[in-house]
Tab-separated table of C-alpha atoms in Angstrom:
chain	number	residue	atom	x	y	z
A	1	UNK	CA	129.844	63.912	144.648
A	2	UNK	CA	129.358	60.911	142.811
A	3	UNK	CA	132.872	59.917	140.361
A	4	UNK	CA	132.263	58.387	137.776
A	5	UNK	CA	133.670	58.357	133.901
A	6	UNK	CA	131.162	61.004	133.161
A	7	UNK	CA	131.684	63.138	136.214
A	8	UNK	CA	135.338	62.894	135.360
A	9	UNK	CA	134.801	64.219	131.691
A	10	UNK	CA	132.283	67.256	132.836
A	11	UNK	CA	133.640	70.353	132.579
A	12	UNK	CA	130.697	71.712	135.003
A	13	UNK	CA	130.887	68.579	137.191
A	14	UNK	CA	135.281	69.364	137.832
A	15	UNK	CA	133.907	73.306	138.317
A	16	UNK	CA	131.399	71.924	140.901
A	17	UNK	CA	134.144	69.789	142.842
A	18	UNK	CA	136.392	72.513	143.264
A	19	UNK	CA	133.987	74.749	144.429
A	20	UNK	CA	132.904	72.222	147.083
A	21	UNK	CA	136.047	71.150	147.830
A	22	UNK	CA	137.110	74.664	148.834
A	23	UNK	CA	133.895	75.327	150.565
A	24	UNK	CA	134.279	72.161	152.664
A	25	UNK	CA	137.973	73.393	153.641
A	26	UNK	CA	136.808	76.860	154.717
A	27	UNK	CA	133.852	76.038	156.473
A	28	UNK	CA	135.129	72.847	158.054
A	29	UNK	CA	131.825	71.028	156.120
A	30	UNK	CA	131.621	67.335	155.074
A	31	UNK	CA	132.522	66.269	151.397
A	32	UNK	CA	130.790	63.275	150.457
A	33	UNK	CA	132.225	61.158	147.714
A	34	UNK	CA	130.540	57.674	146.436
A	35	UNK	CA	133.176	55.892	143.827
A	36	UNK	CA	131.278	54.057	141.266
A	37	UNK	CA	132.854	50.660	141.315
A	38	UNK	CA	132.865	50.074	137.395
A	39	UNK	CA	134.991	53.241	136.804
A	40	UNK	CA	139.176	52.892	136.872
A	41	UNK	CA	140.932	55.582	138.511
A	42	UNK	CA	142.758	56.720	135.948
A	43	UNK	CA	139.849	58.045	134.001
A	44	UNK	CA	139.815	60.323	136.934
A	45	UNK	CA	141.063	63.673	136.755
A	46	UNK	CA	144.370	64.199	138.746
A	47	UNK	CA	142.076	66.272	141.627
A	48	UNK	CA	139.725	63.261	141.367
A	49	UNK	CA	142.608	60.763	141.740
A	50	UNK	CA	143.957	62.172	144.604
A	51	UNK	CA	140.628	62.551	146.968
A	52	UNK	CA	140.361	58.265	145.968
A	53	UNK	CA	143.764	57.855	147.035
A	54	UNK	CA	144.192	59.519	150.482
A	55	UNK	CA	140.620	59.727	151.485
A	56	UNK	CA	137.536	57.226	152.143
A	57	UNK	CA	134.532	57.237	149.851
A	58	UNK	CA	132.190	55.008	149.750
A	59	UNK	CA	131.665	52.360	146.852
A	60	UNK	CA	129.170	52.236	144.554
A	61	UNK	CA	128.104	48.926	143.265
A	62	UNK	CA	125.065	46.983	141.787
A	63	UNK	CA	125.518	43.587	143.134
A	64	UNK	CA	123.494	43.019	146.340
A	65	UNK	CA	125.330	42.625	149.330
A	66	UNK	CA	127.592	45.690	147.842
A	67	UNK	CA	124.428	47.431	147.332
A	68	UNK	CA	123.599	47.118	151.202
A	69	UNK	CA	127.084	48.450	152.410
A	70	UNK	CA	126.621	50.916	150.628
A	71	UNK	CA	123.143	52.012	151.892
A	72	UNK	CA	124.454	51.400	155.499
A	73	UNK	CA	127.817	53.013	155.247
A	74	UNK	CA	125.551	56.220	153.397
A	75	UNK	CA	123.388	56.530	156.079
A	76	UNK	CA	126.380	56.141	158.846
A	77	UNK	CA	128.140	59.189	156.793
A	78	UNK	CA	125.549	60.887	157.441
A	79	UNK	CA	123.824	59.922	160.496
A	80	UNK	CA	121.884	62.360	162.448
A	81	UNK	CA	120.908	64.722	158.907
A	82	UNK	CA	119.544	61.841	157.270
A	83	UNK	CA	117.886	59.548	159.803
A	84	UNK	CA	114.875	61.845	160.617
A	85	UNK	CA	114.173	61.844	156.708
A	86	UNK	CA	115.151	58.406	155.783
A	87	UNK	CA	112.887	55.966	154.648
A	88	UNK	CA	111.529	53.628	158.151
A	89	UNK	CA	113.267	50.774	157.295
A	90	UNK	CA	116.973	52.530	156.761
A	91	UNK	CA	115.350	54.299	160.695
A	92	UNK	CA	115.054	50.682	161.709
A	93	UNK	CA	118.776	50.036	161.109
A	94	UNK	CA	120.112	53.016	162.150
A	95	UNK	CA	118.029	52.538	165.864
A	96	UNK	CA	119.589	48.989	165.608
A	97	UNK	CA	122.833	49.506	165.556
A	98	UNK	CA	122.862	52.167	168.104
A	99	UNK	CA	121.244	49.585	170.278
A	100	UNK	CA	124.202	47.296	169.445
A	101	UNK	CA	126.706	50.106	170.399
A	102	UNK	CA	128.038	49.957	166.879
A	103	UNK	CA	128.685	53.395	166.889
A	104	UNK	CA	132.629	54.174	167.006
A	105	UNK	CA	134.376	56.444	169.427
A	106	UNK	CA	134.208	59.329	166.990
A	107	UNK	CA	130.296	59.443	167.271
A	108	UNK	CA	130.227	58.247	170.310
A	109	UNK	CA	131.651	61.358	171.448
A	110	UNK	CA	129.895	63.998	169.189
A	111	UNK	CA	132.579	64.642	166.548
A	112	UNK	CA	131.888	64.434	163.037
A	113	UNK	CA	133.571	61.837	161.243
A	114	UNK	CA	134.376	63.102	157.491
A	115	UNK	CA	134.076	60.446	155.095
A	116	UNK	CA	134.529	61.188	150.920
């Protein structure tokens, strides 16, 4: 899910979140959330608001270095799904931070660490 102003104001995007947020509760499944930096929380619908406030996401923004977090805390979120399809150089940072042991306990042991 990306929120945004728009996603907020879209009837069919609110539908979509509820469906996947009750999907991802039943099945135990990952909800992925990117917050687009430019857009205040309280354009956010109260459902919207609420996944912000008590969960992580990961920020969206255009300026560079917050444009690089964001690729590398992406491709952490989802680790072993996207790293056999990502692009070789996001491969090449994935493979170097394993080799750094930055991996935290969480994946170091197997679980699945749920980040919105």
């Amino acid at each position: 899910m990306v929120f945004s102003a728009h996603f907020a104001h879209s009837p069919w995007c609110q539908f979509e979140l509820a469906l996947c947020q009750r999907h991802a509760m039943d099945h135990g499944d990952l909800l992925l959330v990117v917050h687009v930096i430019n857009t205040l929380v309280s354009d956010f619908t109260s459902t919207m608001a609420a996944i912000v406030r008590t969960c992580t996401y990961i920020p969206w923004s255009q300026e560079g270095q917050g444009r690089v977090m964001f690729w590398d805390s992406l491709l952490l979120a989802l680790g072993d799904v996207l790293a056999p399809r990502a692009p070789p150089y996001l491969q090449r940072r994935q493979q170097r931070r394993q080799r750094r042991g930055e991996m935290n306990q969480d994946e170091e042991q197997g679980e699945e660490t749920m980040i919105v």
